Amino acid sequence: MTEPTDGEQPSVPLSVLLTDPALDLRQIAGPAAGEHRVSTVGTTEIEDPSPYLVGGELLLTAGVRLPADAAGIDTYVRGVVGAGVTALGFGVVPVHDEVPPELVAACDRHGLPLLRLPPATPFVAVGQATYAAIAEVRNRELREISRAQSALAAAAARPDALRAVLTQLSGHTGAWAVLHDARGHELFSAGPRPAAPTQGRVRDLALRTIARVRTGAAGRSVPTAAADHQGDTHLTVHTLPGADGTATALALGQAATTPPTLVQRQVTSTAAVLLAVLTSPRHALGTDTHSAGALVRLMLGAAPAEVAGDLTPAGTSEAGHWVVVHGRHSSPRSTQDDGPAQLATLGTALGTPYLYIDGSELKALVASAPDARPEVPAQAADLGWVLGFSTPAPASDLAHADVQAGRALQRAIAAQVPAVVHSRDPLTVHGIVPSADARELARTRFAPLDGAASPGAAILLDTLRTWLTLHGSWDRTAAALHVHRNTVRHRLARIAELLDVDLQDPGVRMELWFALDWLPDEDRS
């Protein structure tokens, strides 16, 4: 594994100088110009210039102090090749009437391109042409970088910002781009997906880089990026800063069939910064003044319907309706465990800044059109979340939507599926029984629980609902409620006693299920 360089010396292909008619250069020895690149032009007449070279030069000489014998010339060429010179330019007249054949042979032998400069081409003209060509290449690169940065910035303003940024990054680099969390889960990706082994190598490189950054010694600079390649596959990883600016929770990985260019590295760096901002808690939770003011008004007693308009995220055209989301994580967890990045990623995936995670529990509000069907983000399941979605509801009816979301979550857990969206078919018992009668029936049916001793009516009802949702499974109900199975048995026995019913009777279960569904919200707590 090697670390990617932060930059490279601007250069121009040697072939550009060879095709410049004003210079009239001609290659007379060495390999074809091909991809040989020139980053600077140097002129020297000393016998051994190698200590003064940095590599990448087009070295010009008139042969004033060129060794007289073949062995000396061979040593000269070997030295400049070892110093990294790209090509050697030899100016004929007045010192030499023609390029010495010993020099031609030595350049062929050591693989150094040798250019003949005619008497009419000053060394200064070669330098000017080289630097002008380099400037043009650099300007072209800067224009390309600017276009890419503009596209990335526009993508960052979209509702699906994370996916949009990765799509633009892939389009401008030609690489597969993927965002991994600290556990190696793929959150989003874009571009040509490579074969499974390459995907696994990107994931492993991301995990190793994140681990290295997290365990780096305090006060010591630790590289936050890494690169690897095997054959024609080139991998890079950039970690994104966490909430404290040092800990790392996410990593941007790329896989391409060619090594990244300077432009591509610059574009990737910009994308990494944008992704870090988009996954930060400050961005995910929203800090615009309209939303902040609406939340203040809500806390000071305003009704949800009064502030809903100001809470709708900027740039959306939703007509004051909201979808309530409930979620439960597959295992007990703490918000301290890369919570900020998880919070931001979930908020971005759900398309809302209004998200609350408390350990293994999740609640969210998502702005929606009245007749829209909620979209279930795949990233939630990848991160271990099971979700329940309500139907779109006006702000005045959020309490009912909250109940819908809770029921949908219970059905998702019971069915062992990633998510359930609440729906109600009008061709059901719900559509036949008048709502007022249904509510009264439910109140009457569960009235015997009102005076129940500890744990109280609300917990008994929740236990009954969970047990019915999980098809009478004691163990799954106990796991869902985080209590012992004997506690579940005791509560259900108490319910059966107070309601004077046989809970093993399917008809009784059906009756109680409908009654629970009809029970008014205010009677649930």
CSV table of N, CA, C and O in Angstrom, one decimal, residues 248-339:
chain,number,residue,atom,x,y,z
A,248,THR,N,-12.5,9.6,12.5
A,248,THR,CA,-13.0,9.3,11.1
A,248,THR,C,-14.1,8.3,11.1
A,248,THR,O,-14.0,7.3,11.8
A,249,ALA,N,-15.2,8.6,10.5
A,249,ALA,CA,-16.3,7.7,10.5
A,249,ALA,C,-16.7,7.2,9.1
A,249,ALA,O,-17.3,6.2,9.0
A,250,LEU,N,-16.3,7.9,8.0
A,250,LEU,CA,-16.6,7.5,6.7
A,250,LEU,C,-15.4,7.6,5.8
A,250,LEU,O,-14.4,8.3,6.1
A,251,ALA,N,-15.4,6.8,4.7
A,251,ALA,CA,-14.3,6.8,3.8
A,251,ALA,C,-14.8,6.8,2.3
A,251,ALA,O,-15.8,6.1,2.0
A,252,LEU,N,-14.2,7.6,1.5
A,252,LEU,CA,-14.5,7.7,0.1
A,252,LEU,C,-13.6,6.8,-0.7
A,252,LEU,O,-12.3,7.0,-0.6
A,253,GLY,N,-14.1,5.8,-1.4
A,253,GLY,CA,-13.2,4.8,-2.1
A,253,GLY,C,-13.4,5.0,-3.6
A,253,GLY,O,-14.5,5.3,-4.0
A,254,GLN,N,-12.4,4.7,-4.4
A,254,GLN,CA,-12.5,4.7,-5.8
A,254,GLN,C,-11.7,3.6,-6.4
A,254,GLN,O,-10.7,3.1,-5.9
A,255,ALA,N,-12.2,3.1,-7.6
A,255,ALA,CA,-11.6,2.0,-8.3
A,255,ALA,C,-11.6,2.4,-9.8
A,255,ALA,O,-12.7,2.7,-10.3
A,256,ALA,N,-10.4,2.4,-10.4
A,256,ALA,CA,-10.3,2.8,-11.8
A,256,ALA,C,-9.4,1.9,-12.6
A,256,ALA,O,-8.6,1.2,-11.9
A,257,THR,N,-9.4,1.9,-13.9
A,257,THR,CA,-8.5,1.1,-14.7
A,257,THR,C,-7.3,1.9,-15.1
A,257,THR,O,-6.4,1.3,-15.8
A,258,THR,N,-7.1,3.2,-14.7
A,258,THR,CA,-6.0,4.0,-15.0
A,258,THR,C,-5.6,4.7,-13.7
A,258,THR,O,-6.4,5.0,-12.9
A,259,PRO,N,-4.3,5.1,-13.6
A,259,PRO,CA,-3.9,5.8,-12.4
A,259,PRO,C,-4.5,7.2,-12.4
A,259,PRO,O,-4.7,7.8,-13.5
A,260,PRO,N,-4.9,7.8,-11.3
A,260,PRO,CA,-5.5,9.1,-11.2
A,260,PRO,C,-4.6,10.2,-11.7
A,260,PRO,O,-3.4,10.2,-11.4
A,261,THR,N,-5.1,11.1,-12.5
A,261,THR,CA,-4.3,12.3,-13.0
A,261,THR,C,-4.4,13.4,-11.9
A,261,THR,O,-5.1,13.3,-10.9
A,262,LEU,N,-3.6,14.4,-12.1
A,262,LEU,CA,-3.6,15.6,-11.2
A,262,LEU,C,-5.0,16.1,-11.1
A,262,LEU,O,-5.5,16.5,-10.1
A,263,VAL,N,-5.7,16.3,-12.3
A,263,VAL,CA,-7.0,16.8,-12.3
A,263,VAL,C,-8.0,15.9,-11.5
A,263,VAL,O,-8.8,16.4,-10.7
A,264,GLN,N,-7.9,14.6,-11.7
A,264,GLN,CA,-8.8,13.7,-11.0
A,264,GLN,C,-8.5,13.8,-9.5
A,264,GLN,O,-9.5,13.7,-8.7
A,265,ARG,N,-7.3,13.9,-9.1
A,265,ARG,CA,-7.0,14.0,-7.7
A,265,ARG,C,-7.6,15.3,-7.1
A,265,ARG,O,-8.1,15.3,-6.0
A,266,GLN,N,-7.5,16.4,-7.8
A,266,GLN,CA,-8.0,17.6,-7.3
A,266,GLN,C,-9.6,17.5,-7.2
A,266,GLN,O,-10.2,18.0,-6.2
A,267,VAL,N,-10.2,16.9,-8.2
A,267,VAL,CA,-11.6,16.8,-8.2
A,267,VAL,C,-12.1,15.9,-7.0
A,267,VAL,O,-13.0,16.1,-6.3
A,268,THR,N,-11.3,14.8,-6.8
A,268,THR,CA,-11.6,13.9,-5.7
A,268,THR,C,-11.5,14.6,-4.4
A,268,THR,O,-12.3,14.4,-3.4
A,269,SER,N,-10.5,15.5,-4.2
A,269,SER,CA,-10.3,16.2,-3.0
A,269,SER,C,-11.5,17.1,-2.7
A,269,SER,O,-12.0,17.2,-1.6
A,270,THR,N,-12.0,17.8,-3.8
A,270,THR,CA,-13.1,18.7,-3.6
A,270,THR,C,-14.3,17.8,-3.2
A,270,THR,O,-15.1,18.2,-2.3
A,271,ALA,N,-14.5,16.7,-3.8
A,271,ALA,CA,-15.7,15.8,-3.5
A,271,ALA,C,-15.6,15.4,-2.1
A,271,ALA,O,-16.6,15.3,-1.4
A,272,ALA,N,-14.4,15.0,-1.6
A,272,ALA,CA,-14.2,14.6,-0.2
A,272,ALA,C,-14.6,15.6,0.8
A,272,ALA,O,-15.3,15.4,1.8
A,273,VAL,N,-14.2,16.9,0.5
A,273,VAL,CA,-14.6,18.0,1.4
A,273,VAL,C,-16.1,18.2,1.4
A,273,VAL,O,-16.7,18.3,2.5
A,274,LEU,N,-16.8,18.1,0.2
A,274,LEU,CA,-18.2,18.3,0.2
A,274,LEU,C,-18.9,17.1,0.9
A,274,LEU,O,-19.9,17.3,1.6
A,275,LEU,N,-18.4,15.9,0.7
A,275,LEU,CA,-19.1,14.8,1.4
A,275,LEU,C,-18.9,14.9,2.9
A,275,LEU,O,-19.8,14.5,3.7
A,276,ALA,N,-17.8,15.4,3.4
A,276,ALA,CA,-17.6,15.6,4.8
A,276,ALA,C,-18.6,16.6,5.3
A,276,ALA,O,-19.1,16.4,6.4
A,277,VAL,N,-18.8,17.7,4.6
A,277,VAL,CA,-19.8,18.7,5.0
A,277,VAL,C,-21.2,18.1,5.0
A,277,VAL,O,-22.0,18.3,5.9
A,278,LEU,N,-21.5,17.4,3.9
A,278,LEU,CA,-22.9,16.8,3.8
A,278,LEU,C,-23.2,15.8,4.9
A,278,LEU,O,-24.4,15.6,5.2
A,279,THR,N,-22.2,15.1,5.4
A,279,THR,CA,-22.4,14.1,6.4
A,279,THR,C,-22.1,14.6,7.8
A,279,THR,O,-22.1,13.8,8.8
A,280,SER,N,-21.9,15.9,8.0
A,280,SER,CA,-21.7,16.5,9.3
A,280,SER,C,-23.0,16.7,10.0
A,280,SER,O,-24.0,16.9,9.3
A,281,PRO,N,-23.0,16.5,11.3
A,281,PRO,CA,-24.3,16.8,12.0
A,281,PRO,C,-24.9,18.1,11.8
A,281,PRO,O,-26.1,18.3,11.7
A,282,ARG,N,-24.1,19.1,11.7
A,282,ARG,CA,-24.6,20.5,11.5
A,282,ARG,C,-25.4,20.6,10.2
A,282,ARG,O,-26.4,21.2,10.2
A,283,HIS,N,-24.9,20.0,9.1
A,283,HIS,CA,-25.6,20.0,7.9
A,283,HIS,C,-26.9,19.1,8.0
A,283,HIS,O,-27.9,19.5,7.5
A,284,ALA,N,-26.7,17.9,8.5
A,284,ALA,CA,-27.8,17.0,8.5
A,284,ALA,C,-29.0,17.4,9.3
A,284,ALA,O,-30.1,17.2,9.0
A,285,LEU,N,-28.7,18.1,10.4
A,285,LEU,CA,-29.7,18.6,11.3
A,285,LEU,C,-30.4,19.9,10.9
A,285,LEU,O,-31.4,20.3,11.5
A,286,GLY,N,-29.7,20.6,10.0
A,286,GLY,CA,-30.3,21.8,9.5
A,286,GLY,C,-30.1,23.0,10.5
A,286,GLY,O,-30.4,22.9,11.6
A,287,THR,N,-29.6,24.1,10.0
A,287,THR,CA,-29.4,25.2,10.8
A,287,THR,C,-29.9,26.5,10.2
A,287,THR,O,-29.5,27.6,10.6
A,288,ASP,N,-30.8,26.4,9.2
A,288,ASP,CA,-31.3,27.7,8.6
A,288,ASP,C,-32.2,28.4,9.6
A,288,ASP,O,-32.8,27.8,10.5
A,289,THR,N,-32.3,29.7,9.5
A,289,THR,CA,-32.9,30.6,10.4
A,289,THR,C,-34.5,30.3,10.5
A,289,THR,O,-35.1,30.4,11.5
A,290,HIS,N,-35.0,30.0,9.3
A,290,HIS,CA,-36.5,29.7,9.3
A,290,HIS,C,-36.8,28.5,10.2
A,290,HIS,O,-37.7,28.5,11.0
A,291,SER,N,-36.0,27.4,10.0
A,291,SER,CA,-36.3,26.2,10.8
A,291,SER,C,-36.0,26.4,12.2
A,291,SER,O,-36.8,26.0,13.1
A,292,ALA,N,-34.9,27.1,12.5
A,292,ALA,CA,-34.6,27.4,13.9
A,292,ALA,C,-35.7,28.2,14.6
A,292,ALA,O,-36.1,28.0,15.7
A,293,GLY,N,-36.2,29.2,13.9
A,293,GLY,CA,-37.3,30.1,14.4
A,293,GLY,C,-38.6,29.3,14.6
A,293,GLY,O,-39.3,29.5,15.6
A,294,ALA,N,-38.8,28.4,13.7
A,294,ALA,CA,-40.1,27.6,13.8
A,294,ALA,C,-40.0,26.7,15.0
A,294,ALA,O,-40.9,26.5,15.8
A,295,LEU,N,-38.8,26.1,15.3
A,295,LEU,CA,-38.6,25.2,16.4
A,295,LEU,C,-38.8,26.0,17.7
A,295,LEU,O,-39.3,25.5,18.7
A,296,VAL,N,-38.2,27.2,17.8
A,296,VAL,CA,-38.4,28.0,19.0
A,296,VAL,C,-39.9,28.3,19.2
A,296,VAL,O,-40.4,28.2,20.4
A,297,ARG,N,-40.6,28.7,18.2
A,297,ARG,CA,-42.1,28.9,18.3
A,297,ARG,C,-42.8,27.7,18.8
A,297,ARG,O,-43.7,27.7,19.7
A,298,LEU,N,-42.4,26.5,18.3
A,298,LEU,CA,-43.0,25.3,18.7
A,298,LEU,C,-42.8,25.0,20.2
A,298,LEU,O,-43.7,24.6,20.9
A,299,MET,N,-41.6,25.2,20.6
A,299,MET,CA,-41.2,25.0,22.0
A,299,MET,C,-42.0,26.0,22.9
A,299,MET,O,-42.2,25.7,24.1
A,300,LEU,N,-42.3,27.1,22.4
A,300,LEU,CA,-43.0,28.1,23.2
A,300,LEU,C,-44.5,28.1,23.1
A,300,LEU,O,-45.2,29.0,23.5
A,301,GLY,N,-45.0,27.0,22.5
A,301,GLY,CA,-46.4,26.7,22.6
A,301,GLY,C,-47.2,26.8,21.3
A,301,GLY,O,-48.4,26.6,21.3
A,302,ALA,N,-46.5,27.1,20.2
A,302,ALA,CA,-47.2,27.2,18.9
A,302,ALA,C,-47.7,25.8,18.5
A,302,ALA,O,-47.0,24.8,18.8
A,303,ALA,N,-48.8,25.7,17.8
A,303,ALA,CA,-49.3,24.4,17.3
A,303,ALA,C,-48.5,24.0,16.1
A,303,ALA,O,-48.0,24.8,15.3
A,304,PRO,N,-48.3,22.7,15.9
A,304,PRO,CA,-47.5,22.2,14.7
A,304,PRO,C,-48.0,22.8,13.4
A,304,PRO,O,-47.2,23.1,12.6
A,305,ALA,N,-49.3,22.9,13.2
A,305,ALA,CA,-49.8,23.4,12.0
A,305,ALA,C,-49.4,24.9,11.7
A,305,ALA,O,-49.2,25.3,10.6
A,306,GLU,N,-49.1,25.7,12.8
A,306,GLU,CA,-48.7,27.0,12.6
A,306,GLU,C,-47.3,27.2,12.1
A,306,GLU,O,-46.9,28.2,11.5
A,307,VAL,N,-46.4,26.2,12.5
A,307,VAL,CA,-45.0,26.4,12.1
A,307,VAL,C,-44.6,25.4,11.0
A,307,VAL,O,-43.4,25.5,10.6
A,308,ALA,N,-45.5,24.6,10.5
A,308,ALA,CA,-45.1,23.6,9.5
A,308,ALA,C,-44.5,24.2,8.3
A,308,ALA,O,-43.5,23.7,7.7
A,309,GLY,N,-45.0,25.3,7.8
A,309,GLY,CA,-44.5,26.0,6.6
A,309,GLY,C,-43.1,26.3,6.7
A,309,GLY,O,-42.3,26.2,5.8
A,310,ASP,N,-42.7,26.8,7.9
A,310,ASP,CA,-41.3,27.2,8.1
A,310,ASP,C,-40.3,26.1,8.3
A,310,ASP,O,-39.1,26.2,8.2
A,311,LEU,N,-40.9,24.9,8.7
A,311,LEU,CA,-40.1,23.7,8.9
A,311,LEU,C,-39.8,23.0,7.6
A,311,LEU,O,-38.9,22.2,7.5
A,312,THR,N,-40.6,23.2,6.6
A,312,THR,CA,-40.4,22.6,5.3
A,312,THR,C,-39.0,23.0,4.7
A,312,THR,O,-38.7,24.2,4.6
A,313,PRO,N,-38.1,22.0,4.4
A,313,PRO,CA,-36.8,22.3,3.9
A,313,PRO,C,-36.8,23.3,2.7
A,313,PRO,O,-37.7,23.1,1.9
A,314,ALA,N,-35.9,24.2,2.7
A,314,ALA,CA,-35.8,25.1,1.6
A,314,ALA,C,-35.6,24.4,0.2
A,314,ALA,O,-34.9,23.4,0.2
A,315,GLY,N,-36.2,24.9,-0.8
A,315,GLY,CA,-36.1,24.3,-2.1
A,315,GLY,C,-37.1,23.2,-2.4
A,315,GLY,O,-37.1,22.6,-3.5
A,316,THR,N,-38.0,22.8,-1.5
A,316,THR,CA,-39.0,21.8,-1.7
A,316,THR,C,-40.3,22.5,-1.9
A,316,THR,O,-40.5,23.6,-1.6
A,317,SER,N,-41.2,21.7,-2.6
A,317,SER,CA,-42.5,22.3,-2.9
A,317,SER,C,-43.6,21.5,-2.3
A,317,SER,O,-44.7,21.5,-2.8
A,318,GLU,N,-43.3,20.8,-1.2
A,318,GLU,CA,-44.3,20.0,-0.5
A,318,GLU,C,-45.4,20.9,0.1
A,318,GLU,O,-45.1,22.0,0.6
A,319,ALA,N,-46.6,20.4,0.0
A,319,ALA,CA,-47.8,21.2,0.4
A,319,ALA,C,-48.1,20.9,1.9
A,319,ALA,O,-49.2,20.6,2.3
A,320,GLY,N,-47.2,21.1,2.8
A,320,GLY,CA,-47.4,21.1,4.2
A,320,GLY,C,-47.8,19.7,4.8
A,320,GLY,O,-48.4,19.6,5.9
A,321,HIS,N,-47.4,18.6,4.1
A,321,HIS,CA,-47.7,17.3,4.6
A,321,HIS,C,-46.4,16.7,5.1
A,321,HIS,O,-45.3,17.0,4.6
A,322,TRP,N,-46.5,15.7,6.0
A,322,TRP,CA,-45.3,15.1,6.6
A,322,TRP,C,-45.5,13.6,6.7
A,322,TRP,O,-46.6,13.1,6.9
A,323,VAL,N,-44.4,12.9,6.5
A,323,VAL,CA,-44.4,11.4,6.8
A,323,VAL,C,-43.6,11.2,8.1
A,323,VAL,O,-42.5,11.7,8.2
A,324,VAL,N,-44.2,10.5,9.0
A,324,VAL,CA,-43.5,10.1,10.2
A,324,VAL,C,-42.8,8.8,10.0
A,324,VAL,O,-43.4,7.9,9.5
A,325,VAL,N,-41.5,8.7,10.5
A,325,VAL,CA,-40.7,7.5,10.3
A,325,VAL,C,-40.3,7.0,11.7
A,325,VAL,O,-39.8,7.8,12.5
A,326,HIS,N,-40.6,5.7,12.0
A,326,HIS,CA,-40.1,5.1,13.2
A,326,HIS,C,-39.0,4.1,12.8
A,326,HIS,O,-39.2,3.4,11.7
A,327,GLY,N,-38.0,3.9,13.6
A,327,GLY,CA,-37.0,2.9,13.2
A,327,GLY,C,-36.4,2.2,14.5
A,327,GLY,O,-36.5,2.7,15.6
A,328,ARG,N,-35.9,1.0,14.3
A,328,ARG,CA,-35.3,0.3,15.3
A,328,ARG,C,-34.0,-0.4,14.8
A,328,ARG,O,-34.1,-1.0,13.7
A,329,HIS,N,-32.9,-0.3,15.5
A,329,HIS,CA,-31.7,-0.9,15.0
A,329,HIS,C,-31.7,-2.4,15.4
A,329,HIS,O,-32.3,-2.8,16.4
A,330,SER,N,-31.0,-3.1,14.6
A,330,SER,CA,-31.0,-4.6,14.8
A,330,SER,C,-30.3,-5.0,16.0
A,330,SER,O,-30.5,-6.2,16.5
A,331,SER,N,-29.5,-4.2,16.6
A,331,SER,CA,-28.8,-4.5,17.8
A,331,SER,C,-28.6,-3.3,18.7
A,331,SER,O,-28.6,-2.2,18.2
A,332,PRO,N,-28.6,-3.4,20.0
A,332,PRO,CA,-28.4,-2.3,20.9
A,332,PRO,C,-27.2,-1.5,20.5
A,332,PRO,O,-26.1,-2.1,20.2
A,333,ARG,N,-27.3,-0.2,20.5
A,333,ARG,CA,-26.2,0.6,20.0
A,333,ARG,C,-26.2,2.0,20.8
A,333,ARG,O,-27.1,2.3,21.4
A,334,SER,N,-25.1,2.7,20.6
A,334,SER,CA,-24.9,4.0,21.3
A,334,SER,C,-24.7,5.0,20.2
A,334,SER,O,-24.0,4.8,19.2
A,335,THR,N,-25.3,6.2,20.4
A,335,THR,CA,-25.1,7.3,19.5
A,335,THR,C,-23.6,7.8,19.5
A,335,THR,O,-23.2,8.5,18.7
A,336,GLN,N,-22.8,7.3,20.5
A,336,GLN,CA,-21.4,7.7,20.5
A,336,GLN,C,-20.6,6.9,19.5
A,336,GLN,O,-19.5,7.3,19.2
A,337,ASP,N,-21.2,5.8,19.1
A,337,ASP,CA,-20.5,4.9,18.1
A,337,ASP,C,-20.7,5.4,16.7
A,337,ASP,O,-21.7,5.1,16.1
A,338,ASP,N,-19.8,6.2,16.2
A,338,ASP,CA,-19.9,6.9,14.9
A,338,ASP,C,-21.3,7.5,14.7
A,338,ASP,O,-21.8,7.5,13.5
A,339,GLY,N,-22.0,7.9,15.7
A,339,GLY,CA,-23.4,8.4,15.6
A,339,GLY,C,-23.5,9.6,14.7
A,339,GLY,O,-24.5,9.6,13.9
